[in-house]
Short mmCIF file of C-alpha atoms in Angstrom, two decimals:
data_model
loop_
_atom_site.label_atom_id
_atom_site.label_comp_id
_atom_site.label_asym_id
_atom_site.label_seq_id
_atom_site.Cartn_x
_atom_site.Cartn_y
_atom_site.Cartn_z
CA MET A 24 80.15 58.20 142.33
CA LYS A 25 77.99 60.62 144.68
CA ASN A 26 78.72 64.25 146.00
CA LEU A 27 78.56 65.02 141.99
CA LYS A 28 79.86 68.84 141.07
CA ARG A 29 77.73 71.43 139.39
CA ALA A 30 79.54 70.99 135.71
CA ASP A 31 79.16 74.19 132.83
CA SER A 32 77.07 73.64 130.11
CA ASN A 33 79.88 73.09 127.83
CA THR A 34 81.42 70.78 129.72
CA ILE A 35 82.63 66.78 128.76
CA ALA A 36 83.38 64.04 130.80
CA VAL A 37 85.82 61.37 131.27
CA ILE A 38 84.68 58.15 132.57
CA ILE A 39 87.95 56.47 134.61
CA LYS A 40 88.54 52.84 135.36
CA GLU A 41 91.35 52.91 138.61
CA ILE A 42 92.48 56.79 137.75
CA SER A 43 95.54 55.19 140.86
CA ASN A 44 97.03 53.57 137.64
CA SER A 45 100.02 55.62 136.03
CA TYR A 46 99.24 54.48 133.05
CA TRP A 47 96.79 57.31 132.11
CA GLY A 48 98.26 60.54 133.19
CA VAL A 49 99.70 61.14 129.85
CA MET A 50 96.45 59.90 128.17
CA LEU A 51 94.46 63.45 131.16
CA HIS A 52 96.46 65.21 129.59
CA VAL A 53 95.83 65.23 126.80
CA LEU A 54 92.15 65.54 127.12
CA GLU A 55 92.48 68.29 129.20
CA ARG A 56 94.45 70.42 126.91
CA GLU A 57 92.08 69.05 123.32
CA ALA A 58 88.79 70.52 125.65
CA ARG A 59 90.46 73.63 127.03
CA ASP A 60 91.32 74.16 123.50
CA ARG A 61 87.82 73.69 122.61
CA LYS A 62 87.01 76.25 125.69
CA TYR A 63 85.03 73.11 126.95
CA CYS A 64 85.43 71.98 130.99
CA LEU A 65 86.80 68.37 131.38
CA VAL A 66 84.62 66.45 134.04
CA LEU A 67 87.09 63.52 136.08
CA GLN A 68 85.57 61.60 137.38
CA ASN A 69 86.81 57.70 138.63
CA VAL A 70 84.91 54.29 139.23
CA ALA A 71 87.20 51.32 141.11
CA ASP A 72 87.82 48.32 138.15
CA ASP A 73 84.81 46.45 140.26
CA GLU A 74 82.44 49.76 139.54
CA ASP A 75 80.14 49.85 137.21
CA GLU A 76 81.05 53.18 134.37
CA VAL A 77 78.10 52.94 132.38
CA GLU A 78 75.52 53.84 135.94
CA LEU A 79 77.59 57.03 136.34
CA ALA A 80 77.36 58.36 133.04
CA LEU A 81 73.63 57.87 133.11
CA GLN A 82 73.55 59.62 136.29
CA LEU A 83 75.78 62.55 134.61
CA GLU A 84 73.54 62.53 132.06
CA LYS A 85 70.69 63.15 134.18
CA GLU A 86 71.90 65.90 135.65
CA LYS A 87 72.43 67.10 131.97
CA LYS A 88 75.73 68.13 133.19
CA VAL A 89 77.59 67.74 130.26
CA LYS A 90 77.98 66.86 126.19
CA GLY A 91 79.48 64.05 125.50
CA ILE A 92 81.21 61.64 127.45
CA ILE A 93 84.78 59.27 127.11
CA PHE A 94 85.58 55.76 128.73
CA LEU A 95 88.50 55.15 129.74
CA GLY A 96 89.25 52.32 130.27
CA GLY A 97 87.15 48.94 131.06
CA MET A 98 84.08 49.06 129.01
CA TYR A 99 84.57 45.37 127.58
CA ASN A 100 81.34 43.18 128.88
CA TYR A 101 78.63 46.10 128.84
CA ASP A 102 75.09 45.28 128.47
CA GLU A 103 74.27 47.00 124.70
CA SER A 104 71.02 47.99 126.15
CA ARG A 105 71.79 50.03 128.72
CA LEU A 106 74.27 51.98 126.63
CA ARG A 107 71.56 52.95 123.92
CA MET A 108 70.09 54.61 127.16
CA LEU A 109 72.57 57.29 126.64
CA ARG A 110 71.83 60.18 124.43
CA VAL A 111 74.27 62.15 124.79
CA PRO A 112 78.07 61.77 122.32
CA TYR A 113 79.76 59.35 123.52
CA VAL A 114 83.62 57.32 123.36
CA ILE A 115 84.67 54.11 124.58
CA SER A 116 88.73 54.23 124.78
CA GLY A 117 91.61 52.38 125.07
CA SER A 118 89.45 49.20 125.95
CA GLY A 119 86.08 47.57 124.36
CA LYS A 120 85.95 45.77 121.48
CA THR A 121 82.34 47.61 120.18
CA VAL A 122 79.87 49.99 119.96
CA PRO A 123 76.06 50.04 119.29
CA GLU A 124 74.83 51.22 116.11
CA ASP A 125 73.26 54.08 115.69
CA THR A 126 69.66 54.16 115.47
CA GLY A 127 68.90 57.91 115.40
CA THR A 128 69.68 60.97 112.41
CA TYR A 129 73.23 61.75 114.16
CA PRO A 130 75.46 59.01 114.68
CA LYS A 131 76.15 59.18 118.75
CA SER A 132 79.08 56.34 119.83
CA ALA A 133 82.63 55.49 118.67
CA LEU A 134 85.30 53.62 119.51
CA VAL A 135 89.04 54.28 119.64
CA THR A 136 91.01 51.76 120.59
CA THR A 137 93.48 49.04 121.02
CA ASP A 138 92.74 45.49 120.82
CA THR A 139 93.91 43.90 123.45
CA GLU A 140 93.74 39.42 122.91
CA ILE A 141 96.36 40.62 119.82
CA GLU A 142 98.21 42.17 121.58
CA SER A 143 98.77 40.33 124.80
CA GLN A 144 98.84 37.22 121.63
CA SER A 145 101.93 38.88 120.35
CA MET A 146 103.59 39.15 123.65
CA VAL A 147 103.48 35.63 125.12
CA ASP A 148 104.73 34.50 120.71
CA TYR A 149 107.28 36.83 121.89
CA LEU A 150 108.00 34.61 124.78
CA CYS A 151 107.72 32.03 123.14
CA SER A 152 110.26 31.86 120.24
CA CYS A 153 111.97 32.70 123.85
CA GLY A 154 111.87 29.30 124.53
CA HIS A 155 109.99 29.63 127.23
CA LYS A 156 106.85 26.60 128.62
CA ARG A 157 105.90 27.47 131.52
CA ILE A 158 104.78 30.31 130.87
CA ALA A 159 103.08 32.57 134.42
CA PHE A 160 100.92 34.44 134.49
CA ILE A 161 99.54 37.95 137.14
CA THR A 162 96.51 39.31 135.25
CA SER A 163 93.12 41.11 136.78
CA GLY A 164 90.21 39.15 137.90
CA ASP A 165 87.74 40.40 135.90
CA GLU A 166 86.04 39.59 133.27
CA GLY A 167 86.90 42.44 130.62
CA LEU A 168 90.10 43.50 130.97
CA GLY A 169 91.99 40.31 132.62
CA ARG A 170 89.60 38.03 129.79
CA CYS A 171 91.14 39.90 127.02
CA HIS A 172 94.38 38.82 129.01
CA LEU A 173 93.69 35.83 128.54
CA ASN A 174 92.33 35.17 126.25
CA GLY A 175 95.18 35.91 124.22
CA TYR A 176 97.61 33.94 126.31
CA LYS A 177 95.47 31.40 125.97
CA ARG A 178 95.44 31.74 121.92
CA SER A 179 98.72 32.73 122.07
CA LEU A 180 99.69 28.93 123.80
CA GLU A 181 97.52 27.01 121.56
CA LYS A 182 99.46 28.86 118.16
CA ASN A 183 102.15 27.27 119.54
CA GLY A 184 101.54 24.03 120.90
CA LEU A 185 101.23 24.19 124.77
CA GLU A 186 99.47 22.83 127.24
CA TYR A 187 97.60 25.83 128.99
CA ASP A 188 98.25 25.04 132.90
CA GLU A 189 95.21 26.88 135.14
CA LYS A 190 98.73 26.69 138.48
CA LEU A 191 100.05 29.69 136.12
CA ILE A 192 97.43 31.77 136.48
CA ILE A 193 97.93 34.58 138.77
CA ARG A 194 94.34 36.72 139.42
CA LEU A 195 94.73 40.01 141.16
CA LYS A 196 91.62 40.22 143.68
CA PRO A 197 89.16 43.48 142.46
CA GLY A 198 89.09 46.79 144.54
CA LYS A 199 90.07 50.06 143.51
CA ARG A 200 93.73 49.96 143.34
CA ILE A 201 94.46 46.17 141.81
CA TYR A 202 98.01 47.98 139.44
CA THR A 203 100.59 48.31 141.96
CA ILE A 204 103.52 46.80 142.85
CA GLU A 205 102.97 45.88 145.65
CA ASN A 206 99.61 43.49 144.36
CA GLY A 207 102.57 42.36 142.06
CA TYR A 208 105.15 42.46 144.36
CA ASN A 209 102.96 39.97 146.22
CA CYS A 210 101.39 37.85 143.93
CA THR A 211 105.05 36.86 142.60
CA CYS A 212 106.71 36.09 145.96
CA GLU A 213 103.82 33.14 146.74
CA LEU A 214 104.30 32.30 142.63
CA LEU A 215 107.57 31.46 143.93
CA LYS A 216 106.40 29.66 147.68
CA SER A 217 104.04 27.59 145.43
CA GLY A 218 106.09 25.62 144.02
CA VAL A 219 105.22 25.02 140.94
CA GLU A 220 107.08 25.05 137.66
CA PHE A 221 108.36 28.53 135.17
CA SER A 222 110.58 29.80 133.68
CA CYS A 223 108.89 33.34 133.33
CA ILE A 224 105.95 35.95 134.47
CA TYR A 225 103.82 38.22 132.41
CA ALA A 226 101.95 40.81 133.58
CA ILE A 227 98.96 42.45 132.32
CA SER A 228 101.22 46.15 133.23
CA ASP A 229 104.54 47.22 133.76
CA THR A 230 104.10 48.62 137.69
CA LEU A 231 103.24 44.27 138.89
CA ALA A 232 105.75 43.70 135.99
CA VAL A 233 108.16 45.84 138.34
CA GLY A 234 106.87 43.98 141.69
CA ALA A 235 107.05 40.94 139.82
CA CYS A 236 111.23 41.66 139.24
CA ARG A 237 111.66 43.03 143.06
CA ALA A 238 109.64 39.07 144.53
CA VAL A 239 112.00 37.18 142.13
CA ILE A 240 115.55 39.60 143.41
CA ASP A 241 114.70 39.63 146.97
CA SER A 242 113.67 35.52 146.83
CA GLY A 243 117.84 35.38 146.08
CA LYS A 244 117.12 35.01 141.54
CA ARG A 245 118.06 36.74 138.87
CA VAL A 246 115.88 38.83 136.12
CA PRO A 247 116.77 37.58 133.53
CA GLU A 248 118.34 34.35 134.80
CA ASP A 249 117.16 32.25 136.42
CA TYR A 250 113.38 34.25 136.35
CA CYS A 251 112.05 35.89 132.68
CA VAL A 252 109.62 38.87 132.99
CA ALA A 253 107.92 41.19 130.81
CA GLY A 254 104.86 43.80 131.46
CA ALA A 255 102.26 46.24 128.95
CA ASP A 256 102.18 49.47 129.29
CA GLY A 257 104.85 51.35 127.77
CA GLN A 258 105.00 53.23 131.33
CA ASP A 259 108.55 54.95 131.20
CA ILE A 260 108.56 53.28 134.93
CA ALA A 261 109.74 49.74 132.74
CA GLU A 262 112.47 51.92 130.85
CA TYR A 263 114.18 53.04 134.36
CA TYR A 264 113.86 50.02 136.73
CA HIS A 265 116.76 48.24 136.57
CA PRO A 266 116.41 45.36 134.62
CA SER A 267 115.32 47.42 132.07
CA ILE A 268 111.14 46.16 131.77
CA THR A 269 110.07 44.31 128.42
CA THR A 270 107.35 45.54 127.64
CA LEU A 271 104.28 46.49 125.14
CA LYS A 272 103.96 49.98 124.35
CA TYR A 273 100.51 51.31 123.39
CA PRO A 274 100.19 54.39 121.14
CA ARG A 275 98.52 56.30 124.95
CA VAL A 276 98.95 59.54 123.38
CA GLU A 277 97.85 58.41 120.21
CA ILE A 278 94.46 57.45 121.42
CA ALA A 279 93.66 59.77 124.04
CA LEU A 280 93.80 62.72 120.78
CA GLN A 281 91.84 60.21 118.77
CA SER A 282 88.62 59.99 121.51
CA VAL A 283 88.16 63.69 122.23
CA ARG A 284 88.78 64.51 118.93
CA THR A 285 86.25 62.37 117.87
CA LEU A 286 84.34 63.10 121.12
CA PHE A 287 83.76 66.91 119.33
CA ASP A 288 83.16 65.48 116.45
CA LEU A 289 80.52 63.56 117.48
CA ILE A 290 79.29 66.37 119.16
CA ASN A 291 78.89 68.54 116.55
CA ARG A 292 77.68 66.14 114.37
CA LYS A 293 79.56 65.41 112.34
CA LYS A 294 80.56 62.14 110.66
CA VAL A 295 82.41 59.76 111.88
CA VAL A 296 85.54 56.35 112.27
CA LYS A 297 82.60 54.77 114.84
CA ARG A 298 85.78 51.45 114.83
CA GLN A 299 89.74 53.07 115.18
CA ILE A 300 91.79 49.93 116.04
CA LEU A 301 95.40 51.42 117.13
CA GLY A 302 98.15 49.40 117.49
CA GLY A 303 100.95 48.31 119.84
CA THR A 304 104.48 47.96 119.80
CA LEU A 305 106.78 45.03 121.74
CA ILE A 306 109.60 47.06 123.21
CA GLU A 307 112.23 44.04 124.16
CA ARG A 308 115.30 45.39 126.80
CA GLU A 309 116.91 43.14 129.23
CA SER A 310 114.70 41.86 131.49
CA THR A 311 113.58 38.74 129.32
CA ARG A 312 116.48 36.21 127.99
CA LYS A 313 116.85 33.32 125.07
CA LEU A 314 116.47 29.88 126.49
#
């Protein structure tokens, strides 16, 4: 969050949670292209999963370097009073629940997102429909994204008449790189060694799911014959890994397009839709089966 370079006045900033997550690649390409077409520069700033993106936004604004900001990822449990301190337009993209009401003459903020709780619930509903009653869950340990996924998981269990068991929840430790194949592998190895009974693993990213699959196979078991595995994001690796992984595919290109176009409308003081919710698609592949 330091050593920010001097930026041109026609500049927007993208503040991204954990840039190492390959999920963001296609979205960043869209954002950069749309900014370039409007003769704007794009400044990319990374924050770790456990860092404060609002503090960085306030720093960027204080130095008068940007005309607008896109928060990419994170922003589930922000302090509304601190967001109100921002004077430049901003869009919370790909995450979040809501944005503060505008108090000035022109709109200043908007939300372009998927409903993580609903999407997560839909995946667990699908796994329950396959006959699974003991679904292990690999999630982040934060009170933002991880909490939203967990709420959806719990809602589905309740809906399907299943009891919640804390022993089935594996929380990743906060850090700069948490959505990795290695973390998915290590978490699954620990789960298998624990002796906890389960028939399926649901991970909140496809990279974690790939690691989970590998851990199951290395233990001498099979996917999906012995354990099913499902992920989320809709990354290419889920399609081309063997076995291919059942996942929730989020509309990343559409989210990026709507986010950057909404930001430029805010910059130009145009009317915008304050809250756009885009749905994901559940893609069934080889890593899951009916029991």
